[in-house]
Coordinates of N, CA and C in Angstrom, one line a residue:
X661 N 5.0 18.9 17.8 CA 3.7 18.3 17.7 C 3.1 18.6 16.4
X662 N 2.8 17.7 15.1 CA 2.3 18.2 14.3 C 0.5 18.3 14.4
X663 N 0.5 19.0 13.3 CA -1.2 19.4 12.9 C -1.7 18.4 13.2
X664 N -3.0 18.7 13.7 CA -4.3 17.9 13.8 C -3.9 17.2 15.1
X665 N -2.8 16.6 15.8 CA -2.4 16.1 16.9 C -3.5 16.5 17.8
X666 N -3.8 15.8 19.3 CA -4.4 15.8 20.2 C -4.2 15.1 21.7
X667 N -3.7 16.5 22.6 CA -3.5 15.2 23.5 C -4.1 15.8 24.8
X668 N -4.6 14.8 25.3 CA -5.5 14.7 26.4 C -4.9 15.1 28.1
X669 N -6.2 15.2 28.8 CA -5.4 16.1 29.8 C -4.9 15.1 30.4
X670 N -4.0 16.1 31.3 CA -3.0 15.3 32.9 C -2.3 14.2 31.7
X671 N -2.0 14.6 30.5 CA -0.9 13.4 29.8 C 0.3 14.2 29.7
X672 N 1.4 13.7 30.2 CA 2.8 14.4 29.9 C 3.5 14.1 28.9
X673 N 4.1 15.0 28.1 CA 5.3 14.5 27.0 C 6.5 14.9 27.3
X674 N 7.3 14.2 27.5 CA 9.2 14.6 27.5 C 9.6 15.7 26.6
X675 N 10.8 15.5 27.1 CA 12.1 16.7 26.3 C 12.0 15.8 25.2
X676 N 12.4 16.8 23.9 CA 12.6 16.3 22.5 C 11.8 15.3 22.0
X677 N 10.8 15.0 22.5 CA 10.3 14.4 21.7 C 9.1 14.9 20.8
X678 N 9.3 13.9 19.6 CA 8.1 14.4 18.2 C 7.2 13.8 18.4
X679 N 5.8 14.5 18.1 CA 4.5 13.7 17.9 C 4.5 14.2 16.6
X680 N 3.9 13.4 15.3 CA 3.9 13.7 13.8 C 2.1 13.8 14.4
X681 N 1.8 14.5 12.8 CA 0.5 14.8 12.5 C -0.7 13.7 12.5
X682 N -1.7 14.3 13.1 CA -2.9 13.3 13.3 C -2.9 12.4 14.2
X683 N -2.3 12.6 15.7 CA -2.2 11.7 16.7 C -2.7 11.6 17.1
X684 N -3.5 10.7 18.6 CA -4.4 11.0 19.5 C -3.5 10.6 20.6
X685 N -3.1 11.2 21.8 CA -2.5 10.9 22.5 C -3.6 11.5 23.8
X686 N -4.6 10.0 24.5 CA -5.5 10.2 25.4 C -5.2 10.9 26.7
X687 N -6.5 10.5 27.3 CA -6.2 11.2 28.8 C -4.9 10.5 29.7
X688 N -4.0 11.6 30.9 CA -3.2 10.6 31.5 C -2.3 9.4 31.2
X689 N -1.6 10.0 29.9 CA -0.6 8.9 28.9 C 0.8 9.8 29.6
X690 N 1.8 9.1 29.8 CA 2.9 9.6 30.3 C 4.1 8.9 28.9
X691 N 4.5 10.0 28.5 CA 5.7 10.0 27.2 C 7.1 10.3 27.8
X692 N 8.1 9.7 27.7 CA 9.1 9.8 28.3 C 10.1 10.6 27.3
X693 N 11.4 10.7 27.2 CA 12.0 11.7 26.6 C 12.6 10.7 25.1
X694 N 12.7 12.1 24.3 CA 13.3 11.3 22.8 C 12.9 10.3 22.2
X695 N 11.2 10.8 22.4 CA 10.9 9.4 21.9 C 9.8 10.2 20.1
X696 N 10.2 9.3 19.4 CA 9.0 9.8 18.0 C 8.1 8.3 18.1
X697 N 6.8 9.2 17.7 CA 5.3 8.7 17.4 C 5.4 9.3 16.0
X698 N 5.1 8.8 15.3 CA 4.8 9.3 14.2 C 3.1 9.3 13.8
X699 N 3.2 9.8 12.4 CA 1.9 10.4 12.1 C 0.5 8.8 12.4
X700 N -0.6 9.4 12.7 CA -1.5 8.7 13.1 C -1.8 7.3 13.7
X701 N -0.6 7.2 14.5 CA -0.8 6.9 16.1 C -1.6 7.4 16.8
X702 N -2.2 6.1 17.8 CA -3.5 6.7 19.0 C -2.6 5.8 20.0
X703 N -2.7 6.6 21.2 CA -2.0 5.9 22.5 C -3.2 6.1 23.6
X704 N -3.8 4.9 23.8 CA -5.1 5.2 24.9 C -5.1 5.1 26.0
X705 N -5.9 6.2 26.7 CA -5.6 6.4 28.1 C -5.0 6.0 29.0
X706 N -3.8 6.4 29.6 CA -2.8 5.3 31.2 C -1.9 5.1 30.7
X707 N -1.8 4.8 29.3 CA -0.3 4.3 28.9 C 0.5 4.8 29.3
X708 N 2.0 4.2 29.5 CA 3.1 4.6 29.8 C 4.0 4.2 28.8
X709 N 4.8 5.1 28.2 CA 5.9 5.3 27.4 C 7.0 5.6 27.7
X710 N 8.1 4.8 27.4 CA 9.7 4.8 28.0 C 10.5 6.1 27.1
X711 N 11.6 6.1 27.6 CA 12.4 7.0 26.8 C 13.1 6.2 25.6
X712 N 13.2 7.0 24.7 CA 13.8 6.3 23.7 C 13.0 5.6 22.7
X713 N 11.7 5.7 22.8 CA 11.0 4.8 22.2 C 10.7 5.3 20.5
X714 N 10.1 4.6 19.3 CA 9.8 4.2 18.3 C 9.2 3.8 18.3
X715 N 7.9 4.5 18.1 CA 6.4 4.0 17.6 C 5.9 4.9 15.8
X716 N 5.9 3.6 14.9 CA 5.8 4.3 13.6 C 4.1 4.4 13.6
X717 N 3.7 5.0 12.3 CA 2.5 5.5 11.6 C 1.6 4.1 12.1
X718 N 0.6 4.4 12.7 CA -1.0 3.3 12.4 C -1.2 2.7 13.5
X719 N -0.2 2.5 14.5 CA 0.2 1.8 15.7 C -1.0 2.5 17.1
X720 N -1.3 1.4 17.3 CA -2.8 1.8 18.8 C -1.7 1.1 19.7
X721 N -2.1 1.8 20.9 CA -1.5 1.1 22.0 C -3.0 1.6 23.2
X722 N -3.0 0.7 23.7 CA -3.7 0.7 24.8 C -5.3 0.4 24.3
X723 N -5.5 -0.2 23.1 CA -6.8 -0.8 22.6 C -7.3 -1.7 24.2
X724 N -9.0 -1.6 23.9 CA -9.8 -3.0 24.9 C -8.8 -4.2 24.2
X725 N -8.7 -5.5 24.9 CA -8.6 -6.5 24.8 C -9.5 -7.1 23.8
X726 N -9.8 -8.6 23.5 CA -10.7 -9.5 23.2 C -11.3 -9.8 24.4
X727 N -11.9 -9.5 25.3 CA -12.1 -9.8 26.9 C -13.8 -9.8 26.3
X728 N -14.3 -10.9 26.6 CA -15.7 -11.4 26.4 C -15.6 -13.1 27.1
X729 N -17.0 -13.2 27.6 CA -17.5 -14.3 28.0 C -18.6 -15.1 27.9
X730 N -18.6 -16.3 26.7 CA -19.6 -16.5 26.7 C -20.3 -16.9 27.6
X731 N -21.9 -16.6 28.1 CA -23.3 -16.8 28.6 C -24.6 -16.9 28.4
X732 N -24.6 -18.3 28.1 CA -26.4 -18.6 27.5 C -26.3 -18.3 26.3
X733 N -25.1 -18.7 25.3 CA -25.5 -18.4 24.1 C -25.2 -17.3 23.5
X734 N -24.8 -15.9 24.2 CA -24.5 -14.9 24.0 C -23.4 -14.4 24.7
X735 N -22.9 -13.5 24.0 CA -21.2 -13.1 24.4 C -21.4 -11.8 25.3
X736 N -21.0 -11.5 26.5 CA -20.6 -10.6 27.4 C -19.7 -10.2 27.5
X737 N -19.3 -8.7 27.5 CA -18.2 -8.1 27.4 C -17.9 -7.7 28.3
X738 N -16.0 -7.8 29.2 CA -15.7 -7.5 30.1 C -15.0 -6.7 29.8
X739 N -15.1 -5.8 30.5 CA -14.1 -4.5 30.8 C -12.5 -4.4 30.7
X740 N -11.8 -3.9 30.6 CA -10.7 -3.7 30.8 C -9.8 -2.3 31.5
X741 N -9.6 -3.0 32.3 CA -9.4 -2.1 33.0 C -7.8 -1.5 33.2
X742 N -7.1 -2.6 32.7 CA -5.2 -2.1 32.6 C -4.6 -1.7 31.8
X743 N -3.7 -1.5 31.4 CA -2.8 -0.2 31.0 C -1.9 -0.8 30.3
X744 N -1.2 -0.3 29.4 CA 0.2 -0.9 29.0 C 1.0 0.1 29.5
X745 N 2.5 -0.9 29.2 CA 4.0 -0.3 29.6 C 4.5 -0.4 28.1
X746 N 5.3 0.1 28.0 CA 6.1 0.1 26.7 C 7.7 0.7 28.1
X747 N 8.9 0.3 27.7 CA 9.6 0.5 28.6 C 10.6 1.0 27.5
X748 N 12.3 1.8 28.1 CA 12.4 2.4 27.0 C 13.5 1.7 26.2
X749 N 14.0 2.2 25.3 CA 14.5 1.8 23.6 C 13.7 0.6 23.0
X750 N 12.2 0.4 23.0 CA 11.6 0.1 22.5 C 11.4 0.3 20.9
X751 N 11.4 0.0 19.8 CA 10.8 -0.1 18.7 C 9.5 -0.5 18.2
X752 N 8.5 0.0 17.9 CA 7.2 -1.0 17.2 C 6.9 0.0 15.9
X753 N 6.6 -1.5 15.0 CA 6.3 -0.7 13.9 C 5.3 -0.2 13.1
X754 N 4.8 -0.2 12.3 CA 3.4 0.5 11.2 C 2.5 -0.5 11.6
X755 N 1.4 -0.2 12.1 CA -0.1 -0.6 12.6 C 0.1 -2.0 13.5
X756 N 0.4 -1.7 14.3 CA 0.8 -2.9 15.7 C -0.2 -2.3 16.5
X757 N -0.7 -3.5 17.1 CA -1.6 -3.2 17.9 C -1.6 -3.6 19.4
X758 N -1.4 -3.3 20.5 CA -1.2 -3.2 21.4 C -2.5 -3.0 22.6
X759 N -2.8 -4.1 23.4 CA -4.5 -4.0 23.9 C -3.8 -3.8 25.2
X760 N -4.9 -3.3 26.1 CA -4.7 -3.1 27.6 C -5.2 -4.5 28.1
X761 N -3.8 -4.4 29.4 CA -4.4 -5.6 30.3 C -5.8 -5.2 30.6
X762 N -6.6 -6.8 31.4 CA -7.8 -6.4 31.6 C -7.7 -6.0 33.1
X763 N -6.6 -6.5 34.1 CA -6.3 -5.8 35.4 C -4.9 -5.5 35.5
X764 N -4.2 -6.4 35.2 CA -2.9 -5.8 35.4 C -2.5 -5.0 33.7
X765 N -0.9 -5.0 33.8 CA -0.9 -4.2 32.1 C -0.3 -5.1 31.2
X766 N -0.3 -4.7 30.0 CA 0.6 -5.8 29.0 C 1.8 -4.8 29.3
X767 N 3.2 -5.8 28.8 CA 4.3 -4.8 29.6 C 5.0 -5.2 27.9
X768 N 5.9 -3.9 27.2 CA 7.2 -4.6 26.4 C 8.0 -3.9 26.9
X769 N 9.0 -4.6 27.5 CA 10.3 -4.7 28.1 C 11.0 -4.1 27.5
X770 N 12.4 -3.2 28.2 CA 13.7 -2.9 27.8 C 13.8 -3.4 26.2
X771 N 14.2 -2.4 25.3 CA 15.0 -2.5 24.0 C 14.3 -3.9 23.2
X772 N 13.1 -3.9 23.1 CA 12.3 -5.2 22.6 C 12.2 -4.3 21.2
X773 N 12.3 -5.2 20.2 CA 11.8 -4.5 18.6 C 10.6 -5.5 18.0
X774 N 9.4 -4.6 17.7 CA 8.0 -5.6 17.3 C 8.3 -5.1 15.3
X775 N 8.1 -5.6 14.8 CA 7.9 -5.3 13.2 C 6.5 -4.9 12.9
X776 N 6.6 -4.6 11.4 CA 5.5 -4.2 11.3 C 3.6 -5.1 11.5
X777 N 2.7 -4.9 11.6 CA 1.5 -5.9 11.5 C 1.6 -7.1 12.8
X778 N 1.8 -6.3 14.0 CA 1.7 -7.1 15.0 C 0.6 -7.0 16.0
X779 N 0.2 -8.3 16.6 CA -1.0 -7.8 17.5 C -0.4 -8.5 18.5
X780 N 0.0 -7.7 20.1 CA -0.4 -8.3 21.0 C -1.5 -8.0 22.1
X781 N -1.8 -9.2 22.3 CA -3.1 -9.1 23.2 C -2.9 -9.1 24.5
X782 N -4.1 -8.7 25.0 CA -4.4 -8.3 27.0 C -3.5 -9.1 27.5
X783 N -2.8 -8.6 28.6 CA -1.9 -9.0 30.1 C -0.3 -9.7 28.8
X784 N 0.2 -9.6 28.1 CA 1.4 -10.0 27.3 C 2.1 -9.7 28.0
X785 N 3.5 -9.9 28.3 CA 4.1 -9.5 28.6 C 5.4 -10.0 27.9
X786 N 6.5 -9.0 27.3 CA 7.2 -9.0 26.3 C 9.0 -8.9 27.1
X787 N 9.6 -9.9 26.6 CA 11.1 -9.7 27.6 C 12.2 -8.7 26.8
X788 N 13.0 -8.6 27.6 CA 13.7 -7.5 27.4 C 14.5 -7.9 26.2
X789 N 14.9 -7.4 25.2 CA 15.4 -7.3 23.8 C 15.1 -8.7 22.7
X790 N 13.6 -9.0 22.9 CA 13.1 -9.9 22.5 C 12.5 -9.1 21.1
X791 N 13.1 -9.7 19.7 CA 12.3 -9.4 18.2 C 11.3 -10.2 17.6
X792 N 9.9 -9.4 17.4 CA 9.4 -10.5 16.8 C 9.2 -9.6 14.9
X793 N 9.0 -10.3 14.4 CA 8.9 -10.3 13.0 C 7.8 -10.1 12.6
X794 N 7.2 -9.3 11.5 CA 5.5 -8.8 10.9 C 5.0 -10.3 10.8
X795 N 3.3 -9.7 11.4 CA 2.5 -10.1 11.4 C 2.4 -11.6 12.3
X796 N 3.5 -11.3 13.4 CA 3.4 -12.0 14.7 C 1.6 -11.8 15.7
X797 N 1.4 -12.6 16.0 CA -0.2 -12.8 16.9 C 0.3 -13.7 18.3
X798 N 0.3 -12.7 19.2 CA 0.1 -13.0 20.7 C -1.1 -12.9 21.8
X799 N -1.5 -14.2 21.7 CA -2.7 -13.9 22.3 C -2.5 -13.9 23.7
X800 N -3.9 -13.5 24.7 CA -3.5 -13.0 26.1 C -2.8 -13.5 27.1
X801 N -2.0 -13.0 27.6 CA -1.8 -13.6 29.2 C -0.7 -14.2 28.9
X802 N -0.1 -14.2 27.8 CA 1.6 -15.1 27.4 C 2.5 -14.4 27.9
X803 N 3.7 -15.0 28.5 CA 5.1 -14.3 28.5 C 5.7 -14.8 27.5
X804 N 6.5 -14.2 27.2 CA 7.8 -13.9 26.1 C 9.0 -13.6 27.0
X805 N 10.0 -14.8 26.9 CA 11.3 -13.9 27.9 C 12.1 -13.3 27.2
X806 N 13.1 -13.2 27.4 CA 14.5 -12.0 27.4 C 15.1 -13.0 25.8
X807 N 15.5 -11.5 25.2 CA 16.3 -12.1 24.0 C 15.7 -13.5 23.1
X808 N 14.4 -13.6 23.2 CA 13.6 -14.4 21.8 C 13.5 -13.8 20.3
X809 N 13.6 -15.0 19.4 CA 13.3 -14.4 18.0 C 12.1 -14.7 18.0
X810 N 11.2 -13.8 16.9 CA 9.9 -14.6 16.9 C 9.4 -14.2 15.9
X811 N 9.1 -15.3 14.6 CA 9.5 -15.6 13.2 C 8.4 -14.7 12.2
X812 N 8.5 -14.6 11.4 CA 7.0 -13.7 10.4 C 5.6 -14.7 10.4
X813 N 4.5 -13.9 10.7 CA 3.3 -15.0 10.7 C 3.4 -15.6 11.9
X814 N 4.0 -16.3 12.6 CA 4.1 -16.7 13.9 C 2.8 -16.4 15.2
X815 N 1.8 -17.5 15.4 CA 0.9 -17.1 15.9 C 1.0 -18.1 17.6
X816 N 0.8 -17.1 18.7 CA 1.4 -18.3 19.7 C -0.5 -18.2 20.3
X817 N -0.5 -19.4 21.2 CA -1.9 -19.3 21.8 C -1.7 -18.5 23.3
X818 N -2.5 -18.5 24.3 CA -2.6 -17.3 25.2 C -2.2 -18.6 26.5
X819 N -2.1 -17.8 27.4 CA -1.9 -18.3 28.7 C -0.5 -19.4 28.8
X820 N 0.5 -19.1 28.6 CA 1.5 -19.8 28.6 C 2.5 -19.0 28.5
X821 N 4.5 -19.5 28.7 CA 5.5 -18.9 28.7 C 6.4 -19.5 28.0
X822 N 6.9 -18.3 27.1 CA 8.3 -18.7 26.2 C 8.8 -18.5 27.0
X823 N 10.1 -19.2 27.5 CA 11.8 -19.0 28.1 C 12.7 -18.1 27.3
X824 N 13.4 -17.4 28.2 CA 14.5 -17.2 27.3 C 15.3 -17.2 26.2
X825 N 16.0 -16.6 25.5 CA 16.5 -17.1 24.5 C 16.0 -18.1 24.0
X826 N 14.5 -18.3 23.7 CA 13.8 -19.2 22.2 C 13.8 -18.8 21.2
X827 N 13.8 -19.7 20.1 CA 13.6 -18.4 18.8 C 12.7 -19.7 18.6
X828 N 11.6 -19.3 18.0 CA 10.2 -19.5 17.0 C 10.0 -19.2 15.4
X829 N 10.4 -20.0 14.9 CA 10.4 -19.7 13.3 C 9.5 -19.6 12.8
X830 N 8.9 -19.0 11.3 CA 8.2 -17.9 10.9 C 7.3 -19.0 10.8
X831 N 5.8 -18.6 10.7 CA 4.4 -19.4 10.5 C 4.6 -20.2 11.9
X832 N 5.3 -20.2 12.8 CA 4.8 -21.9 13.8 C 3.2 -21.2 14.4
X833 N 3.1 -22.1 14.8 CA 1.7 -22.2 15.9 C 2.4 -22.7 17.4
X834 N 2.2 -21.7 18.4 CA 2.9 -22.3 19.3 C 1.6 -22.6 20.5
X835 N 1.7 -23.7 21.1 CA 0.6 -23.9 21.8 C 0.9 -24.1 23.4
X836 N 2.1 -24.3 23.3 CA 2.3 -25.2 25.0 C 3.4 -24.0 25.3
X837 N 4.2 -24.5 26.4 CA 5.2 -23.3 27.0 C 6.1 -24.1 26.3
X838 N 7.2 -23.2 26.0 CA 8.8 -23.0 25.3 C 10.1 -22.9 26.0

């Protein structure tokens, strides 16, 4: 665990695994074995972390969502109340951002690799050994299935599902299901 690190109560960390310096690892985060975080990573409260995982420098996981509603002209903020999964041989890279479901969790699946400058948003849910490429944008409530490519810049809209094996080339705009 390096310097300046912090981790919050009732959160467990595995065998062999590194936390680098300046972390925040919240309340009730469960870390599985062999896994490195590197330096200034924050993982917020509930998260669950697989074995094997790769989380580089800058990377949030368990951020609020975009969860607001507009009312009369003014925006109302809803809560969020879910958790992410990260499951294990996961990769994600330098400042990926990762939001909590607002009830259920955002999940990334089995041996999934994110690149660097990625945001996924509230309830995502990511298939198992699916890559997406820097500066990918997933907005809420999407599935992504099993073994997708998913191209640099690549921005998909929320509430919809990629199929399996799709691959999405870099910059698309994806709007409908795949």
């Amino acid at each position: 665990i390096g310097p300046g690190t912090v981790i919050g109560r009732k959160s467990f960390v595995g065998d062999r695994t590194i936390i680098g310096a300046n972390c925040v690892i919240e309340k009730n985060v469960k870390i599985g074995d062999n896994v490195r975080i590197d330096s200034g990573t924050i993982i917020r409260w509930g998260s669950r972390i697989g074995n094997n995982v790769i989380i580089q420098s800058g990377t949030v996981i368990g951020s609020d969502g975009f969860a607001n509603a507009l009312e009369d002209e003014h925006w109302i903020r809803i809560p969020c109340f879910g958790h992410v999964v990260i499951e294990d041989d996961v990769h994600i890279g330098a400042n990926v951002t990762i939001d909590r479901g607002n009830f259920a969790p955002t999940i990334i699946h089995k041996g999934a690799r994110l690149d660097n400058l990625i945001h996924i948003a509230h309830n995502v849910e990511i298939g198992e050994h699916t890559a997406a490429a820097a500066q990918v944008g997933i907005s809420g409530s999407t599935r992504v299935g099993k073994n997708c490519l998913i191209g640099g810049q690549a921005g998909l809209v929320g509430h919809f599902t990629i199929g399996d094996q799709s691959f999405i080339g870099a910059q698309a705009g994806v709007s409908k299901n795949v």
